[in-house]
Short mmCIF file of C-alpha atoms in Angstrom, two decimals:
data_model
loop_
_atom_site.label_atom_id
_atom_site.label_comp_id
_atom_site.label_asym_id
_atom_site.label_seq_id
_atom_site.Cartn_x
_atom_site.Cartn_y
_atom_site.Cartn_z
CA UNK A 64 8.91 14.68 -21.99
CA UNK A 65 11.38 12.18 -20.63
CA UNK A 66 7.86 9.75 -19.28
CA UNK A 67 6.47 10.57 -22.65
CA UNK A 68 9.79 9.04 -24.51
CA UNK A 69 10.10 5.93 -22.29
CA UNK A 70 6.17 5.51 -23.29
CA UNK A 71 6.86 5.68 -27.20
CA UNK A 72 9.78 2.86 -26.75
CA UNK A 73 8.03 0.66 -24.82
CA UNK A 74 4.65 0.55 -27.08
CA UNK A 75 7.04 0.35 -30.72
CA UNK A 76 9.16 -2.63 -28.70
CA UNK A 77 5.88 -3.67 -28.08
CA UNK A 78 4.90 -3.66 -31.60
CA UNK A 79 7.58 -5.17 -33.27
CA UNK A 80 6.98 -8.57 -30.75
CA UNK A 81 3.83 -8.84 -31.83
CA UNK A 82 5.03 -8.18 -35.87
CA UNK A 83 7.37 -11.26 -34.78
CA UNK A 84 4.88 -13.23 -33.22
CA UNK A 85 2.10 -12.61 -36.06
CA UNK A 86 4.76 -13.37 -38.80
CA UNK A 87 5.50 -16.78 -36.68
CA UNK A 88 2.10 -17.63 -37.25
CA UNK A 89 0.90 -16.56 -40.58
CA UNK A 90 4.33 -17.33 -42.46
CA UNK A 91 5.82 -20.17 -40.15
CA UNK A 92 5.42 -22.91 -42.76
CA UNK A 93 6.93 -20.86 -45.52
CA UNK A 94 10.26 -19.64 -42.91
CA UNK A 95 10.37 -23.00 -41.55
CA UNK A 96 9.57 -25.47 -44.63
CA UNK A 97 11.36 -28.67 -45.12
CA UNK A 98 14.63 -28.01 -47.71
CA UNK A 99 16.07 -31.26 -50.33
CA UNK A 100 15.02 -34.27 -51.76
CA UNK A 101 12.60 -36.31 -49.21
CA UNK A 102 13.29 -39.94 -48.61
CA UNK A 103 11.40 -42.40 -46.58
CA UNK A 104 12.52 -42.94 -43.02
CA UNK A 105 13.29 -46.61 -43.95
CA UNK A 106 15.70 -45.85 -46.43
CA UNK A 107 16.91 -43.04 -44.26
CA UNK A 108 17.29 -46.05 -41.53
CA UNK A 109 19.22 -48.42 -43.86
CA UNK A 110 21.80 -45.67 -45.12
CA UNK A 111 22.92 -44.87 -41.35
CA UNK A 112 23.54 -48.76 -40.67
CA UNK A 113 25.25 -48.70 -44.21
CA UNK A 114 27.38 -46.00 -42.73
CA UNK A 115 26.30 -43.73 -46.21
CA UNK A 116 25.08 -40.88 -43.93
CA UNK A 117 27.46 -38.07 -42.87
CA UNK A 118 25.64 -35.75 -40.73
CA UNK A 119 21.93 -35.12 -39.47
CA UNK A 120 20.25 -31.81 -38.09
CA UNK A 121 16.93 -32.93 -36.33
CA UNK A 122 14.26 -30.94 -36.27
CA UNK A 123 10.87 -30.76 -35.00
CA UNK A 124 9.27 -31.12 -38.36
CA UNK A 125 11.65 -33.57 -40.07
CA UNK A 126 15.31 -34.78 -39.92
CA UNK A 127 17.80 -32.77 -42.59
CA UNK A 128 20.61 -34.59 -43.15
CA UNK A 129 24.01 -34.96 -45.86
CA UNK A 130 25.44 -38.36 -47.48
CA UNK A 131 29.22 -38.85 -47.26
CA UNK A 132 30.47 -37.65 -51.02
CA UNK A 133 27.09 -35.25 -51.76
CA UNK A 134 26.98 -32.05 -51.02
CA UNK A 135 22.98 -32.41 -51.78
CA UNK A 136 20.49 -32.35 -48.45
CA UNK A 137 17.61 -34.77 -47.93
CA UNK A 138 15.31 -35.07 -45.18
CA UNK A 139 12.77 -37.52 -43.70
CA UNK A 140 10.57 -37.87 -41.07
CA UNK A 141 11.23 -37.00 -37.44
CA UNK A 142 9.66 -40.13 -35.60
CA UNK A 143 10.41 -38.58 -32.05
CA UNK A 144 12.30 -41.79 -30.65
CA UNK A 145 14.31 -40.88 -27.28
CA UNK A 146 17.00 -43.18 -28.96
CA UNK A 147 17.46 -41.36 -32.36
CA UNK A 148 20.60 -39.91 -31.30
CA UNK A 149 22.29 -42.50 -29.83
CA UNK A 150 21.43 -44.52 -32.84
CA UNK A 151 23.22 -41.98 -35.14
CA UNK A 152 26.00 -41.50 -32.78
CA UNK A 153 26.61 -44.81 -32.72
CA UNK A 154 26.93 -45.21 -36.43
CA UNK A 155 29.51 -42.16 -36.47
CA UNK A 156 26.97 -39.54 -37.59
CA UNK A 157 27.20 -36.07 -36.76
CA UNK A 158 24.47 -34.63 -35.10
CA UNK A 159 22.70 -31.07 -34.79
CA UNK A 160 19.62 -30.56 -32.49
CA UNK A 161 18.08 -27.26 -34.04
CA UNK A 162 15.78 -25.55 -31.99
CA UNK A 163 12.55 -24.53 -34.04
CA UNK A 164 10.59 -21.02 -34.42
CA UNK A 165 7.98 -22.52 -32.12
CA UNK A 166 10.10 -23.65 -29.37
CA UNK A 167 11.66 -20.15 -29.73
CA UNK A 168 8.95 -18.09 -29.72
CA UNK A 169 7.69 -19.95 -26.48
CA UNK A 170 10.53 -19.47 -25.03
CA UNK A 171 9.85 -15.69 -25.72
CA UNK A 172 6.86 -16.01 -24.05
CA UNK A 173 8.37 -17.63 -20.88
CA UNK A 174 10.75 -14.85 -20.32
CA UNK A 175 7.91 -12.13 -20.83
CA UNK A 176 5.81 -13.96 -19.03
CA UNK A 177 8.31 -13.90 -15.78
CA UNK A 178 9.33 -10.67 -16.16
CA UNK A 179 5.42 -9.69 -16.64
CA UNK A 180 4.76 -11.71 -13.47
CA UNK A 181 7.96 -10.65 -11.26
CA UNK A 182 7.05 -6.76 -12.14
CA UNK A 183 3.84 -6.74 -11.25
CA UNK A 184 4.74 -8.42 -7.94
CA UNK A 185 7.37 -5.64 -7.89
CA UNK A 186 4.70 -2.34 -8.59
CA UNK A 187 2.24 -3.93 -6.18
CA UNK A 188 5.23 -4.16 -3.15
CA UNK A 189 6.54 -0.82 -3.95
CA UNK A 190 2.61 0.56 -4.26
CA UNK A 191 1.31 -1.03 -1.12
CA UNK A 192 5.44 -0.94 1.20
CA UNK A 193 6.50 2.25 -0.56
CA UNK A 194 9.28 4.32 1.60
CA UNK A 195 6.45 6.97 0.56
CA UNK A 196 4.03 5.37 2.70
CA UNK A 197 3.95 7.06 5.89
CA UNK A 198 5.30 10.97 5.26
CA UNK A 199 6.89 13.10 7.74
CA UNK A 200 5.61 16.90 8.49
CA UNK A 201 8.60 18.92 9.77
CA UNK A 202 5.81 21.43 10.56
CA UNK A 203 2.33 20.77 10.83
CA UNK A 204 1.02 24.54 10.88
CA UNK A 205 -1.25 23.90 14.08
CA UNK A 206 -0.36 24.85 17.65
CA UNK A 207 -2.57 24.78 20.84
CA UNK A 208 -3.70 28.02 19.62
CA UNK A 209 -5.64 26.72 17.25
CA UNK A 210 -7.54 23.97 19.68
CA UNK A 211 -10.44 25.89 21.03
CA UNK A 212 -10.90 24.01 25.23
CA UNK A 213 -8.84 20.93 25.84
CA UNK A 214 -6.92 23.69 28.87
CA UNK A 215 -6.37 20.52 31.11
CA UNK A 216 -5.29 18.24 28.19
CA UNK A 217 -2.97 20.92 27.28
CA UNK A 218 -1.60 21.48 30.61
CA UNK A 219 -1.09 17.50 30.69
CA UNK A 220 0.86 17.56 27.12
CA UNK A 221 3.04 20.08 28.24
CA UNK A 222 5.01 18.29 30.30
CA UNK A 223 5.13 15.32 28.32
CA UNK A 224 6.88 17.37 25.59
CA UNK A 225 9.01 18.48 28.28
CA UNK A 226 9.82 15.33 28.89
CA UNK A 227 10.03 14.11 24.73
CA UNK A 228 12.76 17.28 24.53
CA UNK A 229 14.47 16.37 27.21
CA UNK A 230 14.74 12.62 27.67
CA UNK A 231 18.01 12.29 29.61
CA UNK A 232 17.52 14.74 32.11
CA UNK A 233 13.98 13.15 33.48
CA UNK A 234 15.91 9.82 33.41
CA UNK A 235 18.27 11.24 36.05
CA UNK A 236 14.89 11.82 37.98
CA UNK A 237 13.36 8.56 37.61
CA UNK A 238 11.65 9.97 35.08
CA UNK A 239 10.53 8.12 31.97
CA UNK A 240 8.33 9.60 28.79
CA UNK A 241 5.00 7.50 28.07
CA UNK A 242 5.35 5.18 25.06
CA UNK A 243 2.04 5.67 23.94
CA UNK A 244 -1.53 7.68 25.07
CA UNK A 245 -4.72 6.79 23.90
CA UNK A 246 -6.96 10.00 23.01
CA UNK A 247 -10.81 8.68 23.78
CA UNK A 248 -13.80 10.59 22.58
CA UNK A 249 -16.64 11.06 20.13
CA UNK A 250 -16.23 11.81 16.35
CA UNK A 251 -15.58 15.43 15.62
CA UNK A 252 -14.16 16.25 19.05
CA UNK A 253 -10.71 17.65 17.33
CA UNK A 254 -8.42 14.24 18.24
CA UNK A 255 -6.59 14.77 14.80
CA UNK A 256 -6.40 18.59 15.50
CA UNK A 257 -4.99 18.03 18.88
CA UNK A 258 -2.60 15.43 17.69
CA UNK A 259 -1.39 18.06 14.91
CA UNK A 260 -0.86 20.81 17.50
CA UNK A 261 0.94 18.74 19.94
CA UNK A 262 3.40 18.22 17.82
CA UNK A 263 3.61 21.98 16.38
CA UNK A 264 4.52 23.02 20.04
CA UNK A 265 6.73 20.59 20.48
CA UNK A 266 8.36 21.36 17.47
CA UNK A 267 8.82 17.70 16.60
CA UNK A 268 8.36 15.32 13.59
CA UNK A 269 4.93 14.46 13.18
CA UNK A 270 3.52 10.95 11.10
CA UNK A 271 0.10 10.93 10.88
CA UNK A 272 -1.59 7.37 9.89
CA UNK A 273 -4.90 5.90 10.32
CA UNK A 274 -6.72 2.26 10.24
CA UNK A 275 -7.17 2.39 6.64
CA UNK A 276 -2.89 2.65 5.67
CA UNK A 277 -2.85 -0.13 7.25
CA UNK A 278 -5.53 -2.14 5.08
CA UNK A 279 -4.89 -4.32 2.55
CA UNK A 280 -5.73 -6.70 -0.49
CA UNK A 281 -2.71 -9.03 0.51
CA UNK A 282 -2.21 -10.82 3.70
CA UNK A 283 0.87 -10.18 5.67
CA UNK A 284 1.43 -6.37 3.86
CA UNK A 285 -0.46 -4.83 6.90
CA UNK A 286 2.11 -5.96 9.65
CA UNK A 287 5.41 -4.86 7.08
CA UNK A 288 3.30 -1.61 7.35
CA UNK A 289 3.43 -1.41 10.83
CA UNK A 290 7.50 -2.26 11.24
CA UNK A 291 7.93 -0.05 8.09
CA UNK A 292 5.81 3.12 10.55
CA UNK A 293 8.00 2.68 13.44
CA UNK A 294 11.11 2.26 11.70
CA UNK A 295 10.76 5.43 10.44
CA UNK A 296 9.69 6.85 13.28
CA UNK A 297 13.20 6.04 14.89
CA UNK A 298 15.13 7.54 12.26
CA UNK A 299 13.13 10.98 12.30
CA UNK A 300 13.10 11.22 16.63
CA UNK A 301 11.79 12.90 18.48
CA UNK A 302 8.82 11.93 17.08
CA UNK A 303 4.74 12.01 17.53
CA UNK A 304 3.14 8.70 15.59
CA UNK A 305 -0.12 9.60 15.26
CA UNK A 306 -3.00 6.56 14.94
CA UNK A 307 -6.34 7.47 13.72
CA UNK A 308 -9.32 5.06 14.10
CA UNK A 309 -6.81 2.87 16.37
CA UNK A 310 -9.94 0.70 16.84
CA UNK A 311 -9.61 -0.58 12.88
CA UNK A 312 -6.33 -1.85 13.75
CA UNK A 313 -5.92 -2.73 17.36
CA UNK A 314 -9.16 -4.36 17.92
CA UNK A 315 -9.63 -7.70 20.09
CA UNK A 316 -8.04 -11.16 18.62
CA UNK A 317 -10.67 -13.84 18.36
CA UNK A 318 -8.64 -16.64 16.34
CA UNK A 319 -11.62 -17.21 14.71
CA UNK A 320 -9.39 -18.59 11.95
CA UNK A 321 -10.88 -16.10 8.82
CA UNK A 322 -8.36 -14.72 6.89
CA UNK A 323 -9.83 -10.82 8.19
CA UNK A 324 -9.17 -12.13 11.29
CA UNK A 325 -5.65 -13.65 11.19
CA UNK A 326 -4.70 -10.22 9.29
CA UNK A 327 -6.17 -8.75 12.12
CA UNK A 328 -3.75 -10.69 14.46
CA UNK A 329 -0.94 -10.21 12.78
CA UNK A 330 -1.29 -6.31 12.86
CA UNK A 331 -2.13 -6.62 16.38
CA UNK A 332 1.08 -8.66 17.46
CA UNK A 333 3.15 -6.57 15.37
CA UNK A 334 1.78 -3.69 17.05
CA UNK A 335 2.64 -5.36 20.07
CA UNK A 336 6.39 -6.41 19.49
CA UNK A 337 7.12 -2.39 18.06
CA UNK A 338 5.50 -0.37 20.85
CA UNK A 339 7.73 -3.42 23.31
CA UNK A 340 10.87 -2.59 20.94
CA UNK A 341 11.56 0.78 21.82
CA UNK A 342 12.06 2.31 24.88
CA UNK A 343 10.94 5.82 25.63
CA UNK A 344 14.30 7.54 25.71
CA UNK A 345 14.06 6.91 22.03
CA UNK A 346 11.97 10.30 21.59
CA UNK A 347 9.52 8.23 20.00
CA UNK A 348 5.59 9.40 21.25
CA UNK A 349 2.65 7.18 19.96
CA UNK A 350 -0.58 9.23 19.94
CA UNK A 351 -3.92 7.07 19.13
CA UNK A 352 -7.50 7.94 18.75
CA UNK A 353 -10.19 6.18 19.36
CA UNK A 354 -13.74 6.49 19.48
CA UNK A 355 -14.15 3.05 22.07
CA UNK A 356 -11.11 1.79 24.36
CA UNK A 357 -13.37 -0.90 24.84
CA UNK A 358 -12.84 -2.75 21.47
CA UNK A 359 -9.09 -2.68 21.76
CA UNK A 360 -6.88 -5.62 22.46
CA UNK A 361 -6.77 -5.84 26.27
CA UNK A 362 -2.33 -6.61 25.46
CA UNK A 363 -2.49 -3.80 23.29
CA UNK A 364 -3.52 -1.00 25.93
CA UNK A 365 -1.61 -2.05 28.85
CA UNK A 366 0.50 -0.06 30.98
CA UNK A 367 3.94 0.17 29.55
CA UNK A 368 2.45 0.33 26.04
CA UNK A 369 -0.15 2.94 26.32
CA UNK A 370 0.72 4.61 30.21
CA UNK A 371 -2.19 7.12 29.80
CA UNK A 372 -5.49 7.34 28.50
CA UNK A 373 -6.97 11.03 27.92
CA UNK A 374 -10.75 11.42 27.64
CA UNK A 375 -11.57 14.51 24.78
CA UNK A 376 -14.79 15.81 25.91
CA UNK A 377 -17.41 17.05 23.77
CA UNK A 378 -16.76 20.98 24.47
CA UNK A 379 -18.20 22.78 27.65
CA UNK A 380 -20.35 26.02 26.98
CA UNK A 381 -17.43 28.66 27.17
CA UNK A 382 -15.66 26.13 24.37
CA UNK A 383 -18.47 26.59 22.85
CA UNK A 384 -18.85 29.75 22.63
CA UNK A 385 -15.28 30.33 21.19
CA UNK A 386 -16.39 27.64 18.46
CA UNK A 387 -19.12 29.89 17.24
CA UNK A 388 -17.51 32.82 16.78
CA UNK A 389 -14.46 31.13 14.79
CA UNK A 390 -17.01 29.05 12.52
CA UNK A 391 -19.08 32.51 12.11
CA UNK A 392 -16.02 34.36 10.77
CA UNK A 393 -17.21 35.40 7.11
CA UNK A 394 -21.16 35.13 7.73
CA UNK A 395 -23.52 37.73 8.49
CA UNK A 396 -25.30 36.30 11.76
CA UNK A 397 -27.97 37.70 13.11
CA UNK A 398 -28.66 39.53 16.09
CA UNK A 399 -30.85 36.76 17.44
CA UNK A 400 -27.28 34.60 16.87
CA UNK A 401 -24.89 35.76 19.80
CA UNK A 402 -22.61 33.25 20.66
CA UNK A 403 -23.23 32.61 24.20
CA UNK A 404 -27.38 31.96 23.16
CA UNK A 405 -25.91 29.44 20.38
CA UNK A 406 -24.07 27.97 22.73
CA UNK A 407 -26.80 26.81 25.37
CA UNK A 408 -28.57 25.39 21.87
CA UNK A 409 -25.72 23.52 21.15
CA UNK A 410 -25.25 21.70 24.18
CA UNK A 411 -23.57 18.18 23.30
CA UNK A 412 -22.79 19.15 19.92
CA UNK A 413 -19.23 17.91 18.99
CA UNK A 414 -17.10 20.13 17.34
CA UNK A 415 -17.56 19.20 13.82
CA UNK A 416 -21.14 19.04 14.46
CA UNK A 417 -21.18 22.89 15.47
CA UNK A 418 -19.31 23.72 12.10
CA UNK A 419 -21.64 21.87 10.17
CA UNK A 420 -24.65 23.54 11.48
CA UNK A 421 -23.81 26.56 11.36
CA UNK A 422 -22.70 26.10 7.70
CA UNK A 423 -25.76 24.49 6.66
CA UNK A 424 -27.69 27.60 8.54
CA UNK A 425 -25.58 30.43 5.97
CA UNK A 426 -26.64 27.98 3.37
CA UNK A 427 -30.25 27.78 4.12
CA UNK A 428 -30.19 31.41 4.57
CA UNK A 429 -28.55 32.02 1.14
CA UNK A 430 -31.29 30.01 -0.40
CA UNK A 431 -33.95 32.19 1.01
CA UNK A 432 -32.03 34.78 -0.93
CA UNK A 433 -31.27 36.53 2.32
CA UNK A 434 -27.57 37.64 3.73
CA UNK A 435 -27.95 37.72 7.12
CA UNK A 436 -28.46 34.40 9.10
CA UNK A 437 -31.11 33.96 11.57
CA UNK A 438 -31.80 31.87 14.52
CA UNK A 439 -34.59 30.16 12.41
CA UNK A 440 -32.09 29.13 10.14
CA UNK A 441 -30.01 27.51 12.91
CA UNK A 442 -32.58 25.63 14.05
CA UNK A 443 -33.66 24.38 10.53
CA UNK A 444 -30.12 23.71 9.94
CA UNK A 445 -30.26 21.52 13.49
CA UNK A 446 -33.42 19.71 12.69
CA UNK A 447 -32.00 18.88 9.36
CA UNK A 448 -28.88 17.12 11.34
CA UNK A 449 -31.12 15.62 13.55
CA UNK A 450 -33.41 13.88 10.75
CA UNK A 451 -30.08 13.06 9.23
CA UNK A 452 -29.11 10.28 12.29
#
């Protein structure tokens, strides 16, 4: 109701400018028409060296002005001289500069103009460098429960949030937490899930962000979005920052000179100068996927910055299997279907890819108006993928 009132006032404020503005223009000559007897400017001239004139208003359209002794108003032309008034001044006249209805109403327009301009400037800062930007998850509802494999990764992460938890106690031992690790591996492999669960075990904050966040239509908004991550990062440690598509964002700097490019750099070195401006007793973790450590800024990955690098295989076959019997939960496989056959077929299949198939198969089977999947439908639904590349 309250959005809905603010609406109504603006459009009826709205309204009556343009009444005032339409008025201006339709009725200006009749609001603003000359007033009194009209004289030449000649005679007008003559009477001011004859001292005879009293005062003078000038105007755009014409000069108004009194005689000494009459109260009646005459008026003349205004012949735009930059010495007018120091002519009348000079001949003890008093004089009136009266601003007209045009010079008003433009200056109307200045002032919306600027505060038009100046908004917008405003919406599109607080749109694009909103506090909102980046949100924090107290919880993110995963744990390494939920991340079917990974057993070394997980065994790996474990002490690290060992470490994140208890920051002063590993410094007595020499100890320090990595700043950053970079999480290699083909699309589909569970990077985001693994990022989620790592920090639902740790019990940490969690910021998830990815290439795109960091994108935009302005130059120079794309490194304030980087400062504006890790700021908040620090005020909600321990933390886990978590980079998706890293390679978007952190790939090599060419100084080619394009304005892509110079964004490019910029995001880069302020990547560069945040992960060097904390240190790793701030309880501040950066996680980032990628899909190529190759294409990253040599600077960028560097001990110090990112102190490990962790491969995320595609899943082995006992991985799998566990796969296929979570993604078959709620569809009637066949006997022909057992997991541990599906997963010798599905050899190199990421994990997205094993999801996807076997929902295409219950859909394929469905439209065979049959309930029960079969392993002809799995390997329809796997040609179909294949055709798809």
């Amino acid at each position: 109701m309250k959005q809905n009132s603010k609406s109504k006032t603006f459009y009826f404020i709205a309204l009556i400018f343009l009444a005032l503005i339409a008025a201006y223009i339709f009725f200006g000559d009749i609001i603003f028409s000359k007033k009194g007897t009209e004289e030449k400017y000649g005679a007008f001239y003559e009477s001011v060296e004859k001292g005879e004139i009293e005062s003078v208003v000038i105007k755009s359209e014409g000069l108004e002005y009194v005689k000494k002794g009459s109260a009646e108003k005459f008026w003349t032309e205004n012949p735009e001289s930059p010495l007018l008034k120091e002519f009348l001044l000079r001949n003890d006249v008093s004089v009136t500069i009266e601003k007209d209805g045009g010079e008003i109403i433009s200056l109307v327009l200045d002032i919306l103009f600027y505060v038009i301009f100046f908004g917008a400037i405003f919406f599109v800062f607080r749109k694009f460098i909103s506090p909102n930007t980046f949100k924090v998850m107290r919880k993110t509802g995963k744990t390494f429960d939920d991340v079917v494999g990974m057993d070394k990764l997980k065994h790996d992460m474990r002490q690290v949030m060992e470490i994140m938890r208890n920051p002063a106690e590993y410094a007595k031992k020499g100890v320090r937490m990595p700043k950053g690790i970079l999480l290699e591996g083909a699309p589909g492999n569970g990077k985001t899930l693994f990022a989620k669960a790592l920090a639902g075990e740790a019990k940490v904050n969690f910021i998830p962000a990815k290439a795109t966040d960091f994108e935009s239509m302005f130059m120079a908004i794309g490194p304030m979005k980087v400062k504006l991550l890790f700021r908040k990062a620090r005020k909600k440690a321990p933390c886990i920052v978590f980079i998706d598509e890293f390679d978007g964002i952190g790939t090599r700097r060419n100084y080619s000179g394009s304005a892509i490019e110079t964004e490019n750099t910029r995001i880069v070195t302020a990547l560069l100068n945040e992960l060097d401006g904390f240190e790793s007793t701030n309880g501040v973790l950066v996680l980032a996927a990628t899909n190529s450590i190759s294409a990253l800024d040599e600077a960028l990955i560097r001990p110090g910055r990112f102190d490990a690098r962790v491969s995320v295989p595609f899943p082995d076959e006992k991985a799998r299997a566990q796969l296929i019997e979570m993604y078959s939960k709620g569809k009637n496989m066949g006997a022909d279907c057992a997991a541990d056959v599906l997963s010798k077929k599905f050899n190199g299949f990421s994990c997205a890819k094993i999801e996807s198939v076997l929902n295409r198969a219950a859909l394929i089977a469905g439209q065979n108006e049959r309930t029960q999947v079969t392993l002809g439908d799995i390997e329809s639904a796997m040609k179909e993928q294949d055709s798809a590349k």
